Amino acid sequence: KSPNRNLHTAAKLLVLLGICSPALGEKWTASVVKSLEAVVGSCVVLPCSFNYPGTLLPTSRLRGIWHLSKEDTKIVYSEDNTKVLDSFKGRTNMLGKLGDKNCTLEITDVKDHDNGPFCFRIELVKTHDNKETTEKYSFVDECAELKMQRDPPEPELFQSNTAVQGKPYAITCSVRHTCPSHVPVFTWSRGSKDDVIHIQKPVLSGIWETQSIMVFIPEEKDDHTQITCTAAFNGGKVKSRSIQLNVKRIGNIYHIIIPVAVAIGTAVIFGVICIAVMKKYNMFNRLSRMSRR
């Protein structure tokens, strides 16, 4: 009986291994944008997501930590602020919701030494006392580095076709950045807030574009004037760009048509008068010759 019992136990074990092997093959993973530009004095957002096998865990069971490179003791973000490096205290914030597998990090007041690499770690905690467990997952192969920029980029200006006097006209001012949590603020040298609409959209992973579109009706006095768009970035740095507005005046067409029409009309009238005079002159000559006979 003993051999049969052993065979029965082995069979159960094989069944269990067959059921569990797919889950055991899965592992905790994370994904970040490995390189981003950041403007010194402004802010930057590091996109991050993670995944794991099994059922979805609530945020209360998860604790997210960001640290420098492979030195997991040099913490740049933690719920426990006492563990954070002094140079990062008050400057980091977890924008992502861990329950949604989002570990996105925000860094404000970027310093020229905030190059990273920044790595994410997830820890499981007990729900009844919020104490950490032995389950910790570090993703040191998925870290983000920052390339420092002293100044933000200049805005780009785009005009729609040709500006025509009295007809609606649009000018678009856009700038790319890496801080969607604090988008650049645009101002124009003319118009009001009611003339402007703003659009925020992702361009690439970690890179965003903010657009300011001004719609107005140009007048004759606007021809050859300068229009300036200014973008104010988080942290106080400002960049501007200007373009010259060329307005096609409707009156210009009439200035050309009317003189030409007058000239043509004058020529026609003059021609008619000349023909009439010549006819009268010819008739007078005939009558003169007949009277002599």
XYZ file of C-alpha atoms in Angstrom:
293
model
C 0.000 0.000 0.000
C 2.844 2.339 0.706
C 4.012 2.445 -2.977
C 0.440 3.105 -4.123
C 0.078 5.881 -1.573
C 3.312 7.469 -2.813
C 2.131 7.261 -6.416
C -1.170 8.884 -5.455
C 0.683 11.750 -3.696
C 2.993 12.227 -6.669
C 0.016 12.370 -9.020
C -1.587 15.092 -6.889
C 1.675 17.048 -6.915
C 1.909 16.836 -10.716
C -1.649 18.109 -11.054
C -0.897 21.023 -8.742
C 2.278 21.872 -10.658
C 0.328 21.772 -13.902
C -2.229 24.221 -12.532
C 0.274 26.567 -10.915
C 3.023 26.586 -13.500
C 1.490 29.362 -15.667
C 1.216 31.648 -12.641
C 4.681 30.735 -11.453
C 6.040 31.664 -14.862
C 4.746 35.222 -14.479
C 6.604 37.861 -12.503
C 6.410 41.451 -11.290
C 7.496 43.905 -13.980
C 7.727 47.675 -14.407
C 8.031 50.009 -17.364
C 9.424 53.557 -17.386
C 10.579 56.127 -19.946
C 14.313 55.662 -19.604
C 15.420 59.109 -20.789
C 13.689 62.483 -20.553
C 14.687 66.129 -20.774
C 14.006 68.367 -17.783
C 14.324 72.135 -17.424
C 16.315 73.233 -14.373
C 14.013 75.067 -11.950
C 10.866 73.636 -13.520
C 9.183 70.249 -13.059
C 9.236 66.864 -14.767
C 6.926 63.847 -14.730
C 8.386 60.327 -15.023
C 5.762 57.980 -16.535
C 5.752 54.577 -14.846
C 3.550 51.498 -14.823
C 3.923 48.051 -13.282
C 2.283 44.669 -13.562
C 2.060 41.473 -11.559
C 0.396 38.059 -11.679
C -2.788 37.212 -9.852
C -5.744 39.331 -8.808
C -5.696 43.129 -8.720
C -4.508 44.509 -5.380
C -5.977 47.675 -3.809
C -3.809 50.730 -3.204
C -4.020 50.025 0.547
C -2.006 46.821 0.044
C 0.752 48.519 -1.961
C 3.529 50.922 -1.077
C 5.528 52.636 -3.810
C 9.087 53.870 -3.335
C 11.475 55.626 -5.734
C 15.190 55.493 -5.101
C 18.465 56.405 -6.785
C 19.983 53.812 -9.079
C 20.708 50.481 -7.414
C 21.209 52.108 -4.002
C 17.756 51.424 -2.624
C 18.600 53.225 0.625
C 18.866 56.578 -1.179
C 15.157 57.237 -1.367
C 13.785 60.153 -3.372
C 10.103 59.389 -2.731
C 8.275 57.524 0.018
C 5.024 57.937 1.935
C 7.293 58.127 4.982
C 8.958 61.487 4.394
C 11.558 60.798 7.080
C 13.155 58.224 4.771
C 13.528 60.661 1.867
C 16.892 62.273 1.121
C 17.036 65.868 2.323
C 17.797 67.079 -1.204
C 14.473 65.650 -2.436
C 12.175 66.383 0.496
C 9.110 68.341 -0.572
C 9.998 68.008 -4.268
C 8.608 64.573 -5.190
C 5.045 63.359 -5.492
C 3.451 60.093 -6.629
C 0.941 61.103 -9.299
C -0.018 57.538 -10.192
C -2.506 55.439 -8.259
C -0.832 52.179 -7.285
C -4.159 50.323 -7.310
C -4.311 51.097 -11.032
C -0.737 49.844 -11.529
C 0.430 53.400 -12.114
C 3.666 54.510 -10.423
C 4.182 57.857 -12.203
C 6.445 60.252 -10.279
C 6.582 64.055 -10.315
C 9.723 66.027 -9.433
C 9.364 69.782 -8.917
C 11.978 72.544 -8.668
C 14.362 70.398 -10.704
C 18.026 70.770 -9.713
C 20.933 70.420 -12.117
C 22.052 67.320 -10.184
C 18.700 65.498 -10.480
C 20.033 63.243 -13.205
C 19.101 59.928 -11.614
C 18.893 57.135 -12.504
C 15.556 56.886 -10.646
C 14.262 53.372 -9.967
C 10.902 52.184 -8.660
C 10.242 49.627 -5.923
C 6.925 48.180 -4.805
C 6.244 46.674 -1.382
C 3.244 44.769 -0.109
C 1.813 45.795 3.248
C -0.608 44.240 5.717
C -4.013 45.860 5.674
C -4.659 45.693 9.408
C -1.540 47.572 10.577
C -0.063 48.956 7.315
C 3.259 47.292 8.104
C 5.455 46.085 5.280
C 5.783 42.405 4.484
C 8.720 40.476 3.107
C 7.286 40.828 -0.403
C 9.293 43.571 -2.128
C 9.987 44.009 -5.803
C 12.709 46.317 -7.125
C 12.993 47.155 -10.822
C 16.618 48.244 -11.114
C 16.710 47.375 -14.823
C 13.912 49.868 -15.511
C 15.222 53.243 -14.329
C 14.751 56.778 -15.648
C 17.507 59.294 -16.312
C 17.127 63.047 -16.837
C 18.993 65.267 -19.291
C 19.172 68.770 -17.897
C 18.222 71.810 -19.979
C 19.126 75.287 -18.729
C 16.335 76.952 -20.689
C 12.937 75.814 -21.962
C 12.283 75.617 -25.712
C 10.939 78.587 -27.665
C 7.294 78.400 -28.733
C 6.460 77.537 -32.341
C 4.030 79.797 -34.226
C 1.809 78.633 -37.085
C -0.471 80.798 -39.231
C -3.532 79.552 -41.094
C -3.357 80.503 -44.775
C -3.560 84.259 -45.476
C -5.132 86.803 -43.154
C -7.995 88.611 -44.896
C -9.501 91.804 -43.551
C -12.840 91.176 -41.841
C -12.607 87.362 -41.840
C -11.816 85.070 -38.833
C -8.143 84.131 -38.635
C -6.226 81.719 -36.370
C -2.650 81.646 -35.083
C -1.379 78.630 -33.123
C 1.377 78.858 -30.509
C 2.738 75.524 -29.259
C 5.501 74.210 -27.046
C 6.674 70.729 -26.048
C 7.511 69.863 -22.446
C 7.806 67.013 -19.933
C 5.622 68.317 -17.110
C 1.914 67.728 -17.857
C 1.023 68.351 -14.205
C 2.069 72.036 -14.526
C 1.529 73.049 -18.146
C 3.041 76.253 -19.613
C 0.815 79.338 -19.447
C 0.455 81.345 -22.674
C -0.124 85.068 -23.153
C -0.584 87.027 -26.379
C 0.360 90.588 -27.291
C -3.162 91.229 -28.521
C -6.700 89.893 -28.028
C -8.400 88.673 -24.852
C -8.844 85.357 -23.054
C -12.135 84.893 -24.893
C -10.201 84.779 -28.179
C -7.971 81.892 -27.046
C -8.448 78.142 -26.605
C -5.888 75.768 -25.063
C -5.148 72.138 -25.981
C -2.953 69.631 -24.129
C -1.996 66.373 -25.822
C 0.644 63.635 -25.540
C 3.166 63.488 -28.384
C 5.498 60.689 -27.309
C 5.762 58.740 -24.084
C 6.732 61.337 -21.488
C 6.585 64.274 -23.937
C 3.558 66.560 -24.124
C 2.517 69.448 -26.350
C 0.480 72.406 -25.147
C -1.164 74.613 -27.752
C -2.702 78.054 -27.498
C -4.906 78.980 -30.459
C -5.939 82.615 -30.890
C -8.838 83.342 -33.232
C -9.575 86.954 -34.184
C -10.812 89.145 -37.030
C -7.941 91.188 -38.508
C -8.498 94.798 -39.494
C -6.718 97.031 -41.985
C -4.651 98.565 -39.180
C -3.263 95.109 -38.295
C -1.322 94.850 -41.556
C 2.469 94.547 -40.995
C 2.084 94.433 -37.184
C 3.961 92.082 -34.842
C 2.100 89.444 -32.822
C 3.970 87.874 -29.898
C 3.206 84.647 -28.012
C 4.835 84.140 -24.599
C 5.026 80.820 -22.738
C 5.629 80.907 -18.975
C 6.924 77.602 -17.611
C 6.608 76.177 -14.125
C 9.401 77.678 -12.054
C 9.171 81.123 -13.679
C 11.208 80.781 -16.878
C 9.705 82.507 -19.926
C 10.165 82.168 -23.692
C 8.581 84.229 -26.502
C 8.306 84.254 -30.273
C 6.890 86.851 -32.690
C 5.612 86.887 -36.254
C 4.564 89.651 -38.635
C 0.926 89.714 -39.619
C 0.207 90.500 -43.271
C -3.429 91.364 -43.879
C -4.946 91.186 -47.354
C -7.186 94.246 -47.499
C -10.434 93.959 -49.428
C -10.122 97.663 -50.305
C -6.908 96.921 -52.187
C -8.880 95.144 -54.887
C -11.166 98.115 -55.367
C -8.212 100.514 -55.468
C -7.043 98.601 -58.529
C -10.391 97.840 -60.172
C -11.930 101.326 -59.909
C -9.054 103.277 -61.567
C -8.814 100.664 -64.325
C -12.573 100.763 -64.893
C -12.506 104.584 -64.982
C -9.628 104.546 -67.478
C -11.378 102.021 -69.697
C -14.653 103.955 -69.466
C -12.908 107.210 -70.321
C -11.197 105.615 -73.309
C -14.492 104.199 -74.576
C -16.294 107.545 -74.203
C -13.377 109.361 -75.841
C -13.450 106.858 -78.705
C -17.196 107.291 -79.189
C -16.798 111.085 -79.267
C -13.955 110.858 -81.777
C -15.996 108.597 -84.065
C -18.979 110.956 -83.854
C -16.783 113.968 -84.648
C -15.200 112.177 -87.589
C -18.606 111.258 -89.002
C -19.798 114.842 -88.727
C -16.598 116.095 -90.351
C -16.974 113.677 -93.270
C -20.592 114.670 -93.785
C -19.661 118.374 -93.729
C -17.045 117.782 -96.461
C -19.582 116.002 -98.673
C -22.133 118.791 -98.333
C -19.417 121.365 -99.077
C -18.451 119.606 -102.327
C -22.039 119.250 -103.438
C -22.733 122.968 -102.916
C -19.778 123.897 -105.149
C -21.213 121.903 -107.997
